[in-house]
Each structure stands twice: as C-alpha cells, then as structure tokens.
XYZ file of N, CA, C and O in Angstrom:
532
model
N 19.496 -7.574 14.288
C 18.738 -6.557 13.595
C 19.128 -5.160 14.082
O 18.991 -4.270 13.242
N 19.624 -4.778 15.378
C 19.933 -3.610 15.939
C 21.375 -3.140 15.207
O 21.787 -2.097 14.700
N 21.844 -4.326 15.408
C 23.352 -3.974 14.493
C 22.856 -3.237 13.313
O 22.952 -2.064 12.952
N 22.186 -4.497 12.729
C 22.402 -4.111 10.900
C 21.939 -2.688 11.090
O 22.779 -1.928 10.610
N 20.349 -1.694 11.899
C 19.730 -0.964 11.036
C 20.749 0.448 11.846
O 20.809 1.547 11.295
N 21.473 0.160 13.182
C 22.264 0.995 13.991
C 23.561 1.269 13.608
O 24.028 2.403 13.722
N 24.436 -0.036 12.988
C 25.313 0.252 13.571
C 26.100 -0.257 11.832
O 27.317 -0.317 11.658
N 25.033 -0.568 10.725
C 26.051 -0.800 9.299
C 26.191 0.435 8.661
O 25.804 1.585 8.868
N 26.789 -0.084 7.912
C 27.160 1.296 6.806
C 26.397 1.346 5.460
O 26.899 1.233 4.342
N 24.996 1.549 5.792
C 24.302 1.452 4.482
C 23.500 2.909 4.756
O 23.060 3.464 5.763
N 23.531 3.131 3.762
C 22.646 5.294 3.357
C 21.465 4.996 3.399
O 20.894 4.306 2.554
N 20.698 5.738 4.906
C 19.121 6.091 4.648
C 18.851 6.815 3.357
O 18.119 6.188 2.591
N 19.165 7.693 3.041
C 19.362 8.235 1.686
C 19.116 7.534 0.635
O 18.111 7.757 -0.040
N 19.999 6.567 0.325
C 20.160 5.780 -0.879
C 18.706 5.023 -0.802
O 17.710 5.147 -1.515
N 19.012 4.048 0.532
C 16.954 3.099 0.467
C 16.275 4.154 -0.016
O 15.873 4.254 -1.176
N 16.098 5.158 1.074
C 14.745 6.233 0.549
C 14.959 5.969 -0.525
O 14.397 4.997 -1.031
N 15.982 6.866 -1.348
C 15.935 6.791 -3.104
C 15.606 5.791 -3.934
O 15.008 5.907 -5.004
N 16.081 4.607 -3.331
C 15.519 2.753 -4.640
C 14.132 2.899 -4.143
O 13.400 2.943 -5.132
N 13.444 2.994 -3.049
C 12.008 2.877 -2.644
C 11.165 4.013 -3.578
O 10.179 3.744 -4.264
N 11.842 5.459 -3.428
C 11.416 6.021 -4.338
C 11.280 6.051 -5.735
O 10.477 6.756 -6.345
N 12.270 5.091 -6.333
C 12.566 4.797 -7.873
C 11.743 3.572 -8.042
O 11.631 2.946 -9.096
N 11.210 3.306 -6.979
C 10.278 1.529 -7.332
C 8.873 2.331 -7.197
O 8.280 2.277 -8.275
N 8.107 3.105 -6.149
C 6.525 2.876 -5.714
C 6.411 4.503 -6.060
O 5.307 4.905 -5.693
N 7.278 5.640 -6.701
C 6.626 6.828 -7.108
C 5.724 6.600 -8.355
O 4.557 6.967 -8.490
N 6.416 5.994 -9.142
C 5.573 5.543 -10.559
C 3.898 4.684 -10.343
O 2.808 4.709 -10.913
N 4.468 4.033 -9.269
C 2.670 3.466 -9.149
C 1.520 4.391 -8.624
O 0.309 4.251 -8.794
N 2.310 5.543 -7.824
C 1.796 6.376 -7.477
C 1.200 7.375 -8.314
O 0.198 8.058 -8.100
N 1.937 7.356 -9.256
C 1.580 8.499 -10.382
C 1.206 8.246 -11.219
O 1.084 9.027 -12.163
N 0.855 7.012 -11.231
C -0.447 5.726 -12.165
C -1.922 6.597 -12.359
O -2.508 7.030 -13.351
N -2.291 6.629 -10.464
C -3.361 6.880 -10.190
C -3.614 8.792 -10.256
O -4.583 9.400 -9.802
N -2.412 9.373 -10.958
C -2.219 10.354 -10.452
C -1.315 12.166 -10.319
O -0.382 11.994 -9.535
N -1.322 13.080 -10.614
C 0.299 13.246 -10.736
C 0.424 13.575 -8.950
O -0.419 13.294 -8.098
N 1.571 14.157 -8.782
C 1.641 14.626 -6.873
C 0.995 15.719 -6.892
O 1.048 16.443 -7.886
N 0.129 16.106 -5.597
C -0.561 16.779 -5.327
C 0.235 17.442 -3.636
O 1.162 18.250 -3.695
N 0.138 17.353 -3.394
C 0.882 17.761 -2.137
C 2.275 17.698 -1.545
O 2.987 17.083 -2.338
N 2.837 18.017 -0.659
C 4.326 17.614 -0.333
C 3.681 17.613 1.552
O 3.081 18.651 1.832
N 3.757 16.886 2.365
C 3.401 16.568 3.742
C 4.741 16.926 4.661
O 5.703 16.168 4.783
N 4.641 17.930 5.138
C 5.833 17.922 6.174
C 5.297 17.278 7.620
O 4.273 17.827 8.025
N 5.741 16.362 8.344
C 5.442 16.081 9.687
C 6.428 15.304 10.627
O 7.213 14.396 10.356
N 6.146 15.946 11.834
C 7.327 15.096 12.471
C 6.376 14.324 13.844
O 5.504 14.732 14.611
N 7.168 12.889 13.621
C 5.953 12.076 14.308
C 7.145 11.650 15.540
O 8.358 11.626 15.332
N 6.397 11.292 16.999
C 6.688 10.915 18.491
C 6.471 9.629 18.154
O 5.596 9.130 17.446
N 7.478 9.096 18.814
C 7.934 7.724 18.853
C 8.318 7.316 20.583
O 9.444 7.218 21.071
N 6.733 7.092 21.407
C 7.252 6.802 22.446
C 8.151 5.873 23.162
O 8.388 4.747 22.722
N 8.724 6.393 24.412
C 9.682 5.572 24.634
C 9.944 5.314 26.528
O 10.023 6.291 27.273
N 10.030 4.124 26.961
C 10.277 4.320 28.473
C 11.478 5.099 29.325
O 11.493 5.955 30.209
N 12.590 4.255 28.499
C 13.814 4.830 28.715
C 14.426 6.229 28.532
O 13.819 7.275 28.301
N 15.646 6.054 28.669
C 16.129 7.302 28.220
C 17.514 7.067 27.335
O 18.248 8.055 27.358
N 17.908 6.176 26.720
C 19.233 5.759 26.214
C 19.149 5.605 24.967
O 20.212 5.875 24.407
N 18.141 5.210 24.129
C 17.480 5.598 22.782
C 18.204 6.962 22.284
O 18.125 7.793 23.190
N 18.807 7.415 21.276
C 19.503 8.474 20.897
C 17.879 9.408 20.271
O 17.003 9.183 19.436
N 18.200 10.494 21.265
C 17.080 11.175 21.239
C 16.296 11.553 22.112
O 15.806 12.682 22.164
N 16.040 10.404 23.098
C 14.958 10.365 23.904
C 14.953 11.319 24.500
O 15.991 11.749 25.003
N 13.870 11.888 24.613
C 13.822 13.381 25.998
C 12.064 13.654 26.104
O 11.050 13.403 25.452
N 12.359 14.150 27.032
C 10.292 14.428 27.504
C 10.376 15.489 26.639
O 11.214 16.380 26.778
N 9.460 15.452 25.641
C 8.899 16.641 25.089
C 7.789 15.943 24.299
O 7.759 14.714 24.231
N 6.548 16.998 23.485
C 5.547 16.699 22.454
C 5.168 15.557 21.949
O 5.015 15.806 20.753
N 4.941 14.544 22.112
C 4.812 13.309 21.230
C 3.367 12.894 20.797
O 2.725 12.265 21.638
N 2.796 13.151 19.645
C 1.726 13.452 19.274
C 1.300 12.376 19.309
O 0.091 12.554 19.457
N 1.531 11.050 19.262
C 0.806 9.836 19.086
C 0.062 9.962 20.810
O -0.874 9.240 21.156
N 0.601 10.845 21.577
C 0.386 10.520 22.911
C -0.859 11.279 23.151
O -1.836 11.028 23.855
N -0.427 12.748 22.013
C -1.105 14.077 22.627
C -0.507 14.539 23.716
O -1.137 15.357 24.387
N 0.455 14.248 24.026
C 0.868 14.769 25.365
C 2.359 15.276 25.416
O 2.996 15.212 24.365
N 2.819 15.649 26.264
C 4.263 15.557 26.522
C 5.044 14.264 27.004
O 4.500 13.435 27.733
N 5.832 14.188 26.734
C 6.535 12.337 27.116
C 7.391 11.652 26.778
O 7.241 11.403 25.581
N 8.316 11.147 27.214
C 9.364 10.529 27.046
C 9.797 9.711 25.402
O 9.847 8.484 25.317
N 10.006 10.401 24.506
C 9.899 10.043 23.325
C 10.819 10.536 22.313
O 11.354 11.638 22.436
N 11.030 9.772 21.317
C 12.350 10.230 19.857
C 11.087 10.774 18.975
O 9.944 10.318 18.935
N 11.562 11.719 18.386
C 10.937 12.132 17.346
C 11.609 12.552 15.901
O 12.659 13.194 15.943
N 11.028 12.204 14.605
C 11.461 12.399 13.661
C 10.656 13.158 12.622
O 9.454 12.939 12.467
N 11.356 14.085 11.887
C 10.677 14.969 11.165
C 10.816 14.407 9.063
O 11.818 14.441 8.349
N 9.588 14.032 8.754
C 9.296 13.815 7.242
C 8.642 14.479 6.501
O 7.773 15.344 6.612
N 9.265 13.872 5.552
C 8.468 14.487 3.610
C 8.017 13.228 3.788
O 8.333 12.157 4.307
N 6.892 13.917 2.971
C 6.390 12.859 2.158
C 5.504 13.703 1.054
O 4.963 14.794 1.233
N 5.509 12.915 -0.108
C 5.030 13.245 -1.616
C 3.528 12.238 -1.868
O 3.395 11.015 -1.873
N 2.557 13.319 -2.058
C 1.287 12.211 -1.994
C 0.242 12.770 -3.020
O 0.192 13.970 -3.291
N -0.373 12.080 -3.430
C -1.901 12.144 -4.315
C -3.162 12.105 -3.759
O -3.329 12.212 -2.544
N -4.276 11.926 -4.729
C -5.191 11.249 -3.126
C -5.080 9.873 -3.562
O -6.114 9.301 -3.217
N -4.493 9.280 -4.014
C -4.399 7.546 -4.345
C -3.442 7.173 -3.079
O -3.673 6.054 -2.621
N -2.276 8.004 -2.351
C -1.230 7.175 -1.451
C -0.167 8.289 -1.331
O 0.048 9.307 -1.989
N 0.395 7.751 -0.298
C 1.707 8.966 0.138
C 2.910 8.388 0.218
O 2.929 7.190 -0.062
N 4.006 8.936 0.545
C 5.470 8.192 0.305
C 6.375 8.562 0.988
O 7.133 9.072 0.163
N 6.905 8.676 2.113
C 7.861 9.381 2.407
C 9.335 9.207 1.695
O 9.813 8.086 1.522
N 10.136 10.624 1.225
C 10.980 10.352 1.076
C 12.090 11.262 1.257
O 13.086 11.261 0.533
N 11.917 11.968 2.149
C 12.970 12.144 3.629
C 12.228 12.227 5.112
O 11.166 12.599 5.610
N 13.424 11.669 5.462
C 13.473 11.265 7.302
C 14.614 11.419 8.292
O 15.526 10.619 8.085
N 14.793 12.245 9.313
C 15.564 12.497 10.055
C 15.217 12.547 11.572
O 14.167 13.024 12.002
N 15.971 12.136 12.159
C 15.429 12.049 13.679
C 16.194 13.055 14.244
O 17.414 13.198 14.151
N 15.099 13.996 15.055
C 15.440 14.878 15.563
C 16.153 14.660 17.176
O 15.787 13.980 18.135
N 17.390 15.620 16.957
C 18.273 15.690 18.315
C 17.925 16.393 19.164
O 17.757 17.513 18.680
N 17.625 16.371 20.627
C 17.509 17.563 21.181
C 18.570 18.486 21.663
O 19.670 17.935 21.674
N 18.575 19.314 21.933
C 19.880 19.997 22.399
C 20.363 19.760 23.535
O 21.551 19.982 23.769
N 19.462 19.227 24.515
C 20.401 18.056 25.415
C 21.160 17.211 24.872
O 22.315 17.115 25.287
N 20.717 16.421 23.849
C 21.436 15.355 23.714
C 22.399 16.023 22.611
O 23.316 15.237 22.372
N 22.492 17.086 21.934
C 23.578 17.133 21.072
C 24.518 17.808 21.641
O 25.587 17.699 21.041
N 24.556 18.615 22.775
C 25.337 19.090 23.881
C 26.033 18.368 24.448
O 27.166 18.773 24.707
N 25.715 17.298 24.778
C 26.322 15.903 25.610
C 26.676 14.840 24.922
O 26.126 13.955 24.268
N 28.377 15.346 25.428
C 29.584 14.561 24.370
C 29.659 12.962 25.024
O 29.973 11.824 24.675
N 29.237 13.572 26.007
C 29.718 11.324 26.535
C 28.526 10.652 26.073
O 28.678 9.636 25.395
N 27.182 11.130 26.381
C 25.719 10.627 25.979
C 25.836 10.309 24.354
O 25.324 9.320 23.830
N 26.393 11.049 23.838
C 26.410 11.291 22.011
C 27.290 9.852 22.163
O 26.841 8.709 22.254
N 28.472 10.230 22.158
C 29.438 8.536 22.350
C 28.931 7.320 22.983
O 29.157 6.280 22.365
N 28.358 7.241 23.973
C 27.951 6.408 24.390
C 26.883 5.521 23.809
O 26.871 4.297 23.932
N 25.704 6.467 22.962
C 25.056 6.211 21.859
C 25.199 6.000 20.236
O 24.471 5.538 19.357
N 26.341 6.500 20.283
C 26.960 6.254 18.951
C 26.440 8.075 17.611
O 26.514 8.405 16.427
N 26.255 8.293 18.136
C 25.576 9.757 17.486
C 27.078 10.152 17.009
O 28.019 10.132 17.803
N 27.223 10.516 15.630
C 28.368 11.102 15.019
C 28.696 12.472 15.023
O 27.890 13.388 15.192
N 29.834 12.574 14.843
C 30.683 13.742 15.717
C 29.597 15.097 14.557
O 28.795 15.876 15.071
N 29.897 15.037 12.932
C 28.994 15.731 11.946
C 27.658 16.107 12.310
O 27.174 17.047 11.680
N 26.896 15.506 13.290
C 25.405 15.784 13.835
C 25.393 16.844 14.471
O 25.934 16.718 15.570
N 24.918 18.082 14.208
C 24.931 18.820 14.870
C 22.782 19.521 15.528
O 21.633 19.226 15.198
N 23.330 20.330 16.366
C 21.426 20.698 16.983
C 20.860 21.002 15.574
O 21.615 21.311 14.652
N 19.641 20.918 15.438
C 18.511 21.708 14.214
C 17.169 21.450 15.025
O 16.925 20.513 15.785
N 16.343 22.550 14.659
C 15.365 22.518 15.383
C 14.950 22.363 14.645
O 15.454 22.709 13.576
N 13.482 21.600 14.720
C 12.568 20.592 13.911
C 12.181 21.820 12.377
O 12.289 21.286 11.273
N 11.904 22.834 12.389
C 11.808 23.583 11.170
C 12.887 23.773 10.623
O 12.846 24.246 9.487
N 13.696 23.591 10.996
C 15.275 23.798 10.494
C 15.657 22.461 9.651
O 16.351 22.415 8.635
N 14.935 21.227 10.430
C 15.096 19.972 9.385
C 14.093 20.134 8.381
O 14.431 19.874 7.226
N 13.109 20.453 8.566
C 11.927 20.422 7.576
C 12.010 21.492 6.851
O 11.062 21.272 6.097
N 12.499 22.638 6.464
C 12.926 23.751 5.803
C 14.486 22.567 4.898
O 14.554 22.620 3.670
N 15.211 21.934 5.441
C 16.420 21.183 4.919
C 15.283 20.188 4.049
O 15.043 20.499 2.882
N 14.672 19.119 4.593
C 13.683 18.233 3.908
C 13.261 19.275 2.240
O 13.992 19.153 1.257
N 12.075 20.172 2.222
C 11.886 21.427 1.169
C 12.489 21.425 0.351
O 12.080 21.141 -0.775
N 13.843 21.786 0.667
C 15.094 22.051 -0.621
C 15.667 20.544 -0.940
O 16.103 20.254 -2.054
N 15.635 19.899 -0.178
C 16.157 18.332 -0.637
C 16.000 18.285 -2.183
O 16.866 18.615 -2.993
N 14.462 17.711 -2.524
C 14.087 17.682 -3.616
C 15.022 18.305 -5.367
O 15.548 18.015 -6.442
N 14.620 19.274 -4.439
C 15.986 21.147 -5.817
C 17.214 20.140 -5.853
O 17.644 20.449 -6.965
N 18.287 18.903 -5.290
C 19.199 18.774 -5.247
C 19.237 17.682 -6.700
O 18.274 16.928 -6.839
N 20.426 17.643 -7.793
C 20.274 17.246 -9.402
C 20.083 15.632 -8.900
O 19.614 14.929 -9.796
N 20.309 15.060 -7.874
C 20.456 13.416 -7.357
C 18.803 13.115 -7.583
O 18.392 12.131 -8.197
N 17.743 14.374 -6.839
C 16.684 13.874 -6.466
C 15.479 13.578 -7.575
O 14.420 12.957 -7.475
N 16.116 14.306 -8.693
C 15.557 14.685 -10.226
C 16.126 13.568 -11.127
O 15.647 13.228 -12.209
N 17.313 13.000 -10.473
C 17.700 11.855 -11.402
C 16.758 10.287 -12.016
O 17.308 9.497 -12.784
C-alpha cells in the first residue's frame, strides 16, 4: 500500500477530479455551493522521515509538534463538503535539504510555498478550463 499511494504513477489531480465528477452532483441535489473552505490540517507524527515532518502548528494537537501538514479546498453546502484540492506542505527545511528530499523521494520540481502561497494556488485552481470541464 506504501508503494502504490508513494511511490506509483497515478495523478492526485486526476482522483480528486473522477471523485469530483461522481459526489459534486449529489451535493448539489441538496443544494447549489455555498462556500469554498480553505484549511490546512496537522497530521501528527513521531518521527522525522515522513516527507515533511518538522515541529511546527498542528492543530489536531493545538499545539506545536512533530507533524506533516497539508493545505485544502474544499467546496461545500450546508448538506456536505468535498475537498477538491490537496497539497502537503514542505517546510523550508526540508525543501532546502537535497539528500533529505532524495532520500525521501520529494521531486526535484517541488519547490518551498508557504501555506498561503498554496492556498492562494488552491483559489485560482478552480479559473483553470480542466476544472469547468
């Protein structure tokens, strides 16, 4: 399972998109969209070898702490919400550090963004002619 979701060649992108082309319509059953949710959620963690990991903010904790964090959309009503972008945020330790990046497998194209910098990228996603298709 680590292989397939780490290490195949299948587009977060693309799932998001079939997930979105299957459960937006049920959504908009109950509804049209009412909101757009930006949030980026802590994903604690013991280690440190997890691509990402670094002590900082992790809200599930409330605290500061050893944790990956990822920043989402999500599109919601008051019937249900959806995410449909997701990116895990790098820290600039770890995108600084070329052996850590390799060693983890982090691609050479990844570069630092600070969490508003993904979620300002998330915003305009949508505007792109793929996401309207």
């Amino acid at each position: 399972m680590l292989h397939f979701v780490g290490a195949a060649g299948w587009s977060d992108e693309k799932v998001l998109a079939k997930v979105r082309e299957m459960v937006q319509p049920k959504i908009e059953a109950h509804g049209p969209i009412e909101a757009w949710i930006i949030d980026d959620t802590g994903l604690p963690k013991k280690g440190e070898h997890s691509v990402g990991v670094h002590h900082q903010y992790c809200g599930q904790l409330g605290k500061q702490s050893n944790c990956q964090v990822a920043v989402s959309l999500s599109i919601a009503n008051h019937h249900a919400s959806l995410p449909v972008a997701y990116q895990l945020y790098l820290p600039k330790v770890w995108a600084d550090d070329r052996a850590r990046r390799g060693k983890a497998g982090v691609p050479e194209d990844i570069s630092f963004q600070t969490k508003p910098e993904i979620a300002l990228a998330h915003i305009r996603w949508p505007a792109k002619p793929d996401f309207l298709a």
